[in-house]
CSV table of C-alpha atoms and ligand atoms in Angstrom, one decimal:
chain,number,residue,atom,x,y,z
F,18,MET,CA,89.5,-103.0,148.9
F,19,SER,CA,90.5,-106.0,151.0
F,20,THR,CA,88.7,-106.5,154.2
F,21,ASP,CA,91.1,-109.1,155.7
F,22,THR,CA,92.9,-108.6,158.9
F,23,ALA,CA,96.3,-108.0,157.3
F,24,SER,CA,95.0,-104.9,155.7
F,25,ILE,CA,93.4,-103.8,159.0
F,26,LYS,CA,96.8,-104.2,160.7
F,27,SER,CA,98.7,-102.3,158.1
F,28,THR,CA,96.5,-99.3,158.2
F,29,THR,CA,96.2,-99.1,162.0
F,30,PRO,CA,99.0,-96.9,163.6
F,31,PRO,CA,101.4,-98.6,166.0
F,32,ILE,CA,100.9,-96.5,169.2
F,33,SER,CA,100.2,-97.2,172.8
F,34,PRO,CA,96.4,-97.9,173.2
F,35,SER,CA,94.0,-95.5,174.7
F,36,LEU,CA,91.8,-96.4,177.7
F,37,PHE,CA,88.8,-95.4,175.4
F,38,GLY,CA,89.5,-98.4,173.3
F,39,LEU,CA,89.3,-101.1,176.0
F,40,THR,CA,86.4,-103.2,176.9
F,41,LYS,CA,85.6,-104.3,180.4
F,42,ASP,CA,87.0,-107.7,179.7
F,43,ASP,CA,90.3,-106.2,178.4
F,44,LEU,CA,90.6,-104.2,181.6
F,45,VAL,CA,89.9,-107.2,183.8
F,46,GLU,CA,92.7,-109.0,182.0
F,47,ILE,CA,95.2,-106.1,182.4
F,48,PHE,CA,94.4,-105.6,186.1
F,49,LYS,CA,94.8,-109.3,186.7
F,50,GLN,CA,98.3,-109.1,185.1
F,51,HIS,CA,99.2,-106.3,187.5
F,52,ASP,CA,97.8,-108.2,190.5
F,53,GLU,CA,95.2,-105.5,191.1
F,54,LYS,CA,91.8,-106.1,192.6
F,55,PRO,CA,88.9,-106.6,190.1
F,56,TYR,CA,86.8,-103.9,191.6
F,57,ARG,CA,89.4,-101.4,190.4
F,58,VAL,CA,88.2,-102.0,186.9
F,59,ASP,CA,84.7,-100.8,187.8
F,60,GLN,CA,86.3,-97.7,189.4
F,61,VAL,CA,88.3,-96.9,186.2
F,62,LEU,CA,85.2,-97.4,184.0
F,63,GLU,CA,83.1,-95.2,186.3
F,64,TRP,CA,85.8,-92.5,186.0
F,65,ILE,CA,85.8,-92.7,182.2
F,66,TYR,CA,82.1,-93.1,181.4
F,67,LYS,CA,80.2,-91.8,184.4
F,68,HIS,CA,82.3,-89.0,185.9
F,69,ARG,CA,83.9,-88.2,182.6
F,70,ALA,CA,87.4,-87.7,184.0
F,71,GLY,CA,89.6,-85.4,182.0
F,72,SER,CA,92.7,-87.4,182.6
F,73,ILE,CA,94.0,-90.5,184.4
F,74,ASP,CA,95.2,-88.2,187.3
F,75,ASP,CA,91.5,-87.2,187.9
F,76,MET,CA,90.8,-90.8,189.0
F,77,LEU,CA,91.1,-89.9,192.7
F,78,ASN,CA,90.1,-93.1,194.4
F,79,LEU,CA,92.9,-95.0,192.6
F,80,SER,CA,96.2,-95.1,194.3
F,81,GLN,CA,99.0,-93.0,192.9
F,82,PRO,CA,101.0,-96.1,191.8
F,83,ILE,CA,98.0,-97.5,189.9
F,84,ARG,CA,97.5,-94.2,188.2
F,85,GLU,CA,101.2,-94.1,187.3
F,86,LYS,CA,101.0,-97.7,185.9
F,87,LEU,CA,98.0,-96.8,183.8
F,88,LYS,CA,99.7,-93.6,182.5
F,89,GLN,CA,102.7,-95.6,181.4
F,90,GLN,CA,100.7,-98.1,179.5
F,91,PHE,CA,97.8,-96.1,178.1
F,92,ARG,CA,96.9,-92.8,176.5
F,93,PHE,CA,93.7,-91.1,177.5
F,94,LYS,CA,92.0,-88.6,175.1
F,95,THR,CA,93.4,-89.0,171.6
F,96,LEU,CA,91.3,-86.5,169.7
F,97,SER,CA,91.5,-82.7,169.8
F,98,LYS,CA,88.9,-80.3,168.6
F,99,VAL,CA,89.8,-78.1,165.6
F,100,THR,CA,86.5,-76.5,164.5
F,101,ILE,CA,82.8,-76.7,165.2
F,102,GLN,CA,80.3,-75.5,162.5
F,103,GLY,CA,76.6,-74.9,163.2
F,104,SER,CA,74.7,-74.1,166.4
F,105,GLU,CA,72.8,-75.9,169.2
F,106,ASP,CA,69.5,-76.3,167.5
F,107,THR,CA,70.9,-77.1,164.1
F,108,THR,CA,73.2,-79.8,162.8
F,109,ARG,CA,76.7,-79.3,164.1
F,110,LYS,CA,79.9,-80.5,162.4
F,111,TYR,CA,83.0,-81.2,164.4
F,112,LEU,CA,86.5,-81.5,162.9
F,113,PHE,CA,88.9,-83.4,165.2
F,114,LYS,CA,92.6,-83.8,164.8
F,115,LEU,CA,94.1,-87.3,165.4
F,116,HIS,CA,97.4,-88.1,167.0
F,117,ASP,CA,99.2,-88.5,163.7
F,118,GLY,CA,98.0,-85.2,162.3
F,119,ARG,CA,95.1,-86.6,160.2
F,120,TYR,CA,91.6,-85.3,160.6
F,121,VAL,CA,88.2,-86.8,161.1
F,122,GLU,CA,84.6,-85.5,161.1
F,123,THR,CA,81.7,-86.1,163.4
F,124,VAL,CA,78.2,-84.6,163.0
F,125,LEU,CA,75.5,-84.0,165.7
F,126,ILE,CA,72.0,-83.9,164.5
F,127,PRO,CA,69.5,-82.6,167.1
F,128,ALA,CA,66.1,-84.2,166.4
F,129,SER,CA,66.1,-87.6,164.9
F,130,LYS,CA,63.7,-87.7,162.0
F,131,GLY,CA,62.2,-90.9,163.2
F,132,LEU,CA,64.0,-93.0,160.7
F,133,TYR,CA,67.0,-94.3,162.7
F,134,GLY,CA,65.8,-93.6,166.3
F,135,ASP,CA,62.6,-94.6,168.0
F,136,LYS,CA,61.6,-91.2,169.2
F,137,ALA,CA,61.8,-87.7,168.0
F,138,ASP,CA,63.7,-85.0,170.1
F,139,ARG,CA,66.7,-87.2,170.4
F,140,LEU,CA,70.3,-86.5,169.6
F,141,THR,CA,72.0,-88.4,166.8
F,142,ALA,CA,75.7,-88.6,166.3
F,143,CYS,CA,77.1,-89.4,162.9
F,144,VAL,CA,80.5,-90.9,163.3
F,145,SER,CA,83.4,-91.7,161.0
F,146,SER,CA,85.0,-95.1,160.8
F,147,GLN,CA,88.1,-94.4,158.7
F,148,VAL,CA,90.2,-91.5,157.5
F,149,GLY,CA,89.1,-91.4,153.9
F,150,CYS,CA,87.7,-94.4,152.1
F,151,ALA,CA,89.0,-97.0,149.7
F,152,TYR,CA,85.7,-97.6,147.9
F,153,GLY,CA,85.8,-94.5,145.7
F,154,CYS,CA,82.1,-94.0,145.1
F,155,LYS,CA,82.1,-91.4,142.3
F,156,PHE,CA,79.8,-88.9,144.1
F,157,CYS,CA,81.4,-89.0,147.6
F,158,ALA,CA,83.9,-86.5,149.2
F,159,SER,CA,85.1,-89.2,151.6
F,160,GLY,CA,86.5,-91.4,148.9
F,161,LEU,CA,88.1,-88.6,146.8
F,162,ALA,CA,91.6,-89.1,148.1
F,163,GLY,CA,91.4,-92.8,148.8
F,164,LEU,CA,91.9,-94.5,152.2
F,165,ALA,CA,94.5,-93.0,154.6
F,166,ARG,CA,93.9,-95.4,157.5
F,167,ASN,CA,91.4,-97.2,159.7
F,168,LEU,CA,90.2,-95.5,162.9
F,169,THR,CA,91.1,-97.4,166.0
F,170,ALA,CA,88.3,-98.4,168.4
F,171,ASP,CA,89.3,-95.6,170.8
F,172,GLU,CA,89.1,-93.0,168.0
F,173,ILE,CA,85.6,-94.2,167.1
F,174,VAL,CA,84.4,-94.1,170.8
F,175,GLY,CA,86.4,-90.9,171.3
F,176,GLN,CA,84.3,-89.0,168.7
F,177,LEU,CA,81.2,-89.8,170.8
F,178,MET,CA,82.9,-88.8,174.1
F,179,MET,CA,84.2,-85.6,172.6
F,180,VAL,CA,80.8,-84.5,171.1
F,181,GLU,CA,79.1,-85.2,174.4
F,182,GLU,CA,81.7,-83.2,176.2
F,183,LEU,CA,81.7,-80.3,173.8
F,184,SER,CA,77.9,-80.1,173.5
F,185,GLY,CA,77.1,-81.0,177.1
F,186,GLN,CA,74.4,-83.3,175.8
F,187,LYS,CA,73.9,-87.1,175.8
F,188,VAL,CA,73.9,-88.9,172.5
F,189,ASN,CA,70.9,-91.2,172.0
F,190,ASN,CA,71.5,-92.5,168.5
F,191,VAL,CA,74.6,-93.4,166.7
F,192,VAL,CA,74.9,-93.7,162.9
F,193,PHE,CA,78.0,-94.9,161.2
F,194,MET,CA,77.5,-92.6,158.2
F,195,GLY,CA,80.5,-90.3,158.5
F,196,MET,CA,83.7,-90.8,156.6
F,197,GLY,CA,84.8,-94.3,155.7
F,198,GLU,CA,83.3,-97.8,155.2
F,199,PRO,CA,82.6,-99.2,158.6
F,200,LEU,CA,82.5,-102.8,157.4
F,201,ALA,CA,86.0,-102.5,155.9
F,202,ASN,CA,87.2,-101.8,159.5
F,203,PHE,CA,85.3,-104.6,161.1
F,204,LYS,CA,87.6,-105.5,163.9
F,205,ASN,CA,87.8,-102.0,165.3
F,206,LEU,CA,84.1,-101.5,164.6
F,207,GLU,CA,83.2,-104.5,166.7
F,208,LYS,CA,85.3,-103.4,169.6
F,209,ALA,CA,83.9,-99.9,169.4
F,210,LEU,CA,80.4,-101.4,169.4
F,211,ASP,CA,81.1,-103.4,172.5
F,212,ILE,CA,82.2,-100.2,174.3
F,213,ILE,CA,79.4,-98.0,172.9
F,214,THR,CA,76.7,-100.6,173.9
F,215,GLY,CA,78.3,-101.8,177.2
F,216,GLN,CA,76.3,-100.9,180.3
F,217,TRP,CA,79.6,-100.2,181.9
F,218,GLY,CA,80.6,-98.1,178.9
F,219,MET,CA,78.5,-95.6,176.9
F,220,ASN,CA,75.4,-97.6,177.4
F,221,ILE,CA,73.7,-96.8,174.2
F,222,GLY,CA,71.3,-99.6,173.1
F,223,ALA,CA,72.1,-101.6,170.0
F,224,ARG,CA,68.7,-100.7,168.6
F,225,HIS,CA,69.8,-97.1,168.6
F,226,ILE,CA,72.9,-97.8,166.4
F,227,THR,CA,72.8,-97.9,162.6
F,228,ILE,CA,75.7,-99.0,160.4
F,229,SER,CA,75.7,-97.8,156.9
F,230,THR,CA,77.5,-99.8,154.2
F,231,SER,CA,78.1,-99.5,150.5
F,232,GLY,CA,77.5,-103.3,150.4
F,233,LEU,CA,80.3,-105.5,151.6
F,234,ALA,CA,78.2,-108.7,151.3
F,235,PRO,CA,80.5,-111.1,153.3
F,236,VAL,CA,80.8,-108.7,156.2
F,237,ILE,CA,77.1,-108.0,156.2
F,238,LYS,CA,76.8,-111.8,156.9
F,239,LYS,CA,79.3,-111.5,159.7
F,240,LEU,CA,77.4,-108.6,161.2
F,241,ALA,CA,74.2,-110.7,161.0
F,242,ASP,CA,75.9,-113.4,163.1
F,243,ARG,CA,76.6,-111.0,166.0
F,244,PRO,CA,74.0,-111.4,168.7
F,245,GLN,CA,73.3,-107.7,168.9
F,246,GLN,CA,70.4,-106.1,167.1
F,247,ILE,CA,72.3,-103.4,165.3
F,248,ARG,CA,70.4,-101.6,162.5
F,249,LEU,CA,71.7,-101.7,159.0
F,250,ALA,CA,71.4,-99.1,156.2
F,251,ILE,CA,72.5,-100.0,152.7
F,252,SER,CA,73.8,-97.3,150.3
F,253,LEU,CA,72.1,-98.7,147.2
F,254,HIS,CA,71.9,-95.6,145.0
F,255,GLY,CA,71.2,-97.6,141.9
F,256,ALA,CA,68.4,-100.2,141.5
F,257,THR,CA,70.1,-102.1,138.7
F,258,ASP,CA,73.7,-103.2,138.2
F,259,ASP,CA,74.2,-101.0,135.1
F,260,VAL,CA,73.3,-97.8,137.1
F,261,ARG,CA,75.1,-98.9,140.3
F,262,ASP,CA,78.2,-99.9,138.3
F,263,LYS,CA,78.5,-96.4,137.0
F,264,ILE,CA,78.8,-94.7,140.4
F,265,MET,CA,79.9,-97.4,142.9
F,266,PRO,CA,83.0,-99.5,142.1
F,267,VAL,CA,82.1,-101.8,145.0
F,268,ASN,CA,79.3,-103.2,142.7
F,269,SER,CA,81.9,-104.9,140.5
F,270,LYS,CA,83.0,-106.9,143.6
F,271,TRP,CA,79.5,-107.7,145.1
F,272,ASN,CA,76.7,-107.0,142.6
F,273,ILE,CA,73.1,-106.4,143.5
F,274,GLU,CA,72.3,-110.1,143.5
F,275,GLU,CA,75.1,-111.0,145.9
F,276,LEU,CA,74.3,-107.9,148.0
F,277,PHE,CA,70.6,-108.8,148.4
F,278,ASN,CA,71.5,-112.4,149.2
F,279,SER,CA,73.5,-111.1,152.2
F,280,LEU,CA,70.6,-108.8,153.1
F,281,HIS,CA,68.1,-111.6,153.1
F,282,TYR,CA,70.5,-113.6,155.3
F,283,TYR,CA,70.8,-110.5,157.7
F,284,LYS,CA,67.0,-110.2,157.7
F,285,GLU,CA,66.5,-113.9,158.6
F,286,LYS,CA,69.1,-113.8,161.3
F,287,SER,CA,68.2,-110.6,163.0
F,288,ASN,CA,64.7,-109.7,161.8
F,289,LYS,CA,65.7,-106.1,162.1
F,290,ARG,CA,64.4,-103.4,159.8
F,291,LEU,CA,66.7,-102.6,157.0
F,292,THR,CA,66.9,-99.2,155.3
F,293,LEU,CA,67.8,-98.8,151.6
F,294,GLU,CA,69.5,-95.4,151.1
F,295,TYR,CA,69.0,-93.9,147.7
F,296,ILE,CA,70.7,-90.6,146.9
F,297,LEU,CA,69.2,-88.8,143.8
F,298,ILE,CA,71.7,-87.6,141.3
F,299,LYS,CA,70.4,-85.8,138.3
F,300,GLY,CA,70.3,-87.8,135.1
F,301,VAL,CA,72.3,-90.6,136.6
F,302,ASN,CA,70.1,-92.7,138.9
F,303,ASP,CA,66.9,-90.7,139.2
F,304,SER,CA,64.6,-92.2,136.5
F,305,LEU,CA,61.2,-93.3,137.6
F,306,GLU,CA,62.0,-96.8,136.2
F,307,GLN,CA,64.8,-97.0,138.8
F,308,ALA,CA,62.2,-95.9,141.4
F,309,ARG,CA,59.9,-98.8,140.5
F,310,ILE,CA,62.7,-101.4,140.6
F,311,LEU,CA,63.9,-99.9,143.9
F,312,ALA,CA,60.4,-100.3,145.3
F,313,LYS,CA,60.2,-103.9,144.3
F,314,ARG,CA,63.6,-104.7,145.9
F,315,ALA,CA,62.6,-102.9,149.1
F,316,LYS,CA,59.3,-104.9,149.2
F,317,GLY,CA,61.1,-108.2,149.0
F,318,LEU,CA,63.1,-107.3,152.0
F,319,LYS,CA,60.4,-105.4,153.9
F,320,ALA,CA,62.9,-102.6,153.9
F,321,LEU,CA,62.4,-98.8,154.4
F,322,VAL,CA,63.6,-96.5,151.7
F,323,ASN,CA,65.3,-93.2,152.5
F,324,VAL,CA,65.6,-91.0,149.5
F,325,ILE,CA,68.3,-88.3,149.8
F,326,PRO,CA,68.6,-85.5,147.3
F,327,TYR,CA,72.3,-85.3,146.5
F,328,ASN,CA,74.4,-82.7,148.3
F,329,THR,CA,76.8,-81.1,145.9
F,330,VAL,CA,80.5,-81.7,146.5
F,331,GLU,CA,83.1,-79.1,145.6
F,332,GLY,CA,85.2,-80.4,142.7
F,333,LEU,CA,82.6,-82.9,141.5
F,334,ASP,CA,80.1,-82.2,138.7
F,335,TRP,CA,77.1,-84.2,140.0
F,336,GLU,CA,73.9,-82.3,140.7
F,337,ARG,CA,70.7,-83.0,142.6
F,338,PRO,CA,67.4,-83.1,140.6
F,339,ASP,CA,64.9,-80.3,141.2
F,340,ASP,CA,62.6,-80.6,144.1
F,341,GLU,CA,59.6,-81.5,142.0
F,342,HIS,CA,61.4,-84.5,140.4
F,343,CYS,CA,62.7,-85.6,143.9
F,344,TYR,CA,59.1,-85.7,145.1
F,345,LYS,CA,58.0,-87.6,142.0
F,346,PHE,CA,60.7,-90.2,142.6
F,347,ARG,CA,59.7,-90.5,146.2
F,348,ASN,CA,56.0,-90.8,145.5
F,349,THR,CA,56.7,-93.5,142.8
F,350,VAL,CA,58.3,-95.6,145.6
F,351,ARG,CA,55.9,-94.7,148.3
F,352,ASP,CA,52.8,-95.4,146.1
F,353,THR,CA,53.7,-99.1,146.0
F,354,GLY,CA,53.2,-99.2,149.8
F,355,VAL,CA,56.9,-99.1,150.8
F,356,VAL,CA,57.6,-96.8,153.7
F,357,THR,CA,59.6,-94.0,152.2
F,358,THR,CA,61.2,-90.9,153.7
F,359,MET,CA,62.8,-87.9,152.1
F,360,ARG,CA,64.0,-84.7,153.6
F,361,ILE,CA,64.8,-81.6,151.4
F,362,GLU,CA,66.7,-79.1,153.4
F,363,LYS,CA,66.7,-75.4,152.5
F,364,GLY,CA,70.2,-74.4,153.2
F,365,HIS,CA,72.0,-77.7,152.9
F,366,ASP,CA,75.6,-76.4,153.2
F,367,ILE,CA,76.1,-77.4,156.8
F,368,ASP,CA,74.4,-80.7,156.1
F,369,ALA,CA,76.7,-81.2,153.2
F,370,ALA,CA,78.0,-84.7,152.8
F,371,CYS,CA,80.6,-85.8,155.3
F,372,GLY,CA,84.2,-85.7,154.3
F,373,GLN,CA,84.5,-82.3,152.9
F,374,LEU,CA,85.7,-80.5,156.0
F,375,ARG,CA,88.5,-83.0,156.5
F,376,LEU,CA,89.3,-82.9,152.7
F,377,LYS,CA,89.7,-79.1,152.9
F,378,GLN,CA,91.8,-79.2,156.0
F,379,GLU,CA,94.2,-81.9,154.8
F,380,SER,CA,94.6,-80.5,151.3
F,381,SER,CA,95.4,-77.0,152.8
F,382,GLU,CA,98.1,-78.7,154.9
F,383,GLY,CA,99.4,-80.6,151.8
F,384,ILE,CA,98.7,-84.0,153.4
F,385,ILE,CA,96.6,-85.0,150.4
F,386,LYS,CA,96.0,-83.8,146.9
F,387,ALA,CA,92.3,-83.4,146.4
F,388,PRO,CA,90.1,-81.6,143.8
F,389,ILE,CA,88.9,-79.2,146.5
F,390,LYS,CA,90.2,-75.7,146.9
F,391,ALA,CA,91.6,-75.1,150.4
E,24,SAH,N1,80.7,-96.0,153.6
E,24,SAH,C1,79.4,-96.1,154.1
E,24,SAH,C2,79.0,-95.1,155.2
E,24,SAH,C3,79.5,-93.6,155.0
E,24,SAH,S1,78.7,-92.7,153.7
E,24,SAH,C4,78.3,-96.0,153.1
E,24,SAH,O1,78.7,-95.7,151.9
E,24,SAH,O2,77.2,-96.4,153.3
E,24,SAH,C5,77.1,-92.3,154.4
E,24,SAH,C6,76.0,-92.0,153.4
E,24,SAH,O3,76.2,-90.7,152.8
E,24,SAH,C7,76.0,-93.1,152.3
E,24,SAH,O4,74.7,-93.5,152.0
E,24,SAH,C8,76.6,-92.3,151.1
E,24,SAH,O5,76.3,-92.8,149.9
E,24,SAH,C9,76.0,-90.9,151.4
E,24,SAH,N2,76.7,-89.8,150.6
E,24,SAH,C10,78.0,-89.7,150.3
E,24,SAH,N3,78.2,-88.6,149.6
E,24,SAH,C11,77.0,-87.9,149.5
E,24,SAH,C12,76.5,-86.7,149.0
E,24,SAH,N4,77.4,-85.9,148.3
E,24,SAH,N5,75.2,-86.4,149.1
E,24,SAH,C13,74.4,-87.2,149.8
E,24,SAH,N6,74.7,-88.3,150.3
E,24,SAH,C14,76.0,-88.7,150.2
E,25,SF4,FE1,83.2,-94.7,150.9
E,25,SF4,FE2,80.6,-94.7,151.6
E,25,SF4,FE3,81.8,-92.6,150.4
E,25,SF4,FE4,81.4,-94.9,149.0
E,25,SF4,S1,79.8,-93.5,149.9
E,25,SF4,S2,83.3,-93.6,149.0
E,25,SF4,S3,81.8,-96.4,150.6
E,25,SF4,S4,82.3,-93.4,152.4
């Protein structure tokens, strides 16, 4: 569960970098080393992010020798599409294969429900930050087989580029709520954020990006120190340490008090709205007493609360409470004046928690052993 740079290095594969993982500053440096004119950098970036070139050979206003040099040094697209589930006006789930045979999931959600984006009728992409996850929350498919590795910056950016290409639509909001713990892959996350928000890059405003974390208090402080106004969502899922301890091992490292200290720091530094995420698991964290404590904690931070009825995961015994109880829980929080949202989908199989598609694929290939039938 270490977040130091040594662990980041050891779980990042040693391969030639992709152009999708370079910032403008990186490219300027590289072109300088090759004695190329700085305006060439703008040309390359335009090919990647404006014209959406399919390969380095498509970059027609670059000379052949420059293209050859780039091809020797860099890969281009590093993700390949395996399956797409869902259709245009519903949630779509994409399964991508990575260069080393591992898999990653990305989800496109058509109309933002107004919680993470500013406007409705926007397209939200839910991206993954790691293959698997080391944090082992008891209810989550992504953590079931542990952490395989961090995603590189180009694999994070690549998910967005691929879903835009495959859907033919522009992504307006990005949420880091797919597989993995984004704050445990902070170095690559920061680079990806620079590329996603860069005007020369994907040009998506920081205010349209939400990072979800299970509560890595020291890294929340680091994020707060960044000048950008990224939104933050906290997977709380328990309003007291005894409840949170039962389902989220991360709580033994940074308990609720430490977590909230870092959230107050974040709030002071960035003054951005925070969201407390609270999945409802029957008989585990869904008492109305928890709802009242949750409301109190949210008030102290002026945070929004998002209540999420649990999506069942194959191989795990946790269940969601019935709809009536979910509404009762939500109303208990809402009646205190805290802005509270909850969405109960009818057929929630396609919306099923991220991580299951990849788990099925990788266990069917024998890459991992997981309690999910292939
Ligand atoms: N690691 C980060 C981000 C990825 S998980 C985090 O934990 O915040 C994104 C969200 O999905 C988290 O709030 C997580 O708790 C939630 N989640 C995981 N499994 C779920 C399930 N089966 N049903 C509903 N939400 C789930
Ligand atoms: Fe990891 Fe988040 Fe799943 Fe916990 S909820 S196991 S931190 S992906």
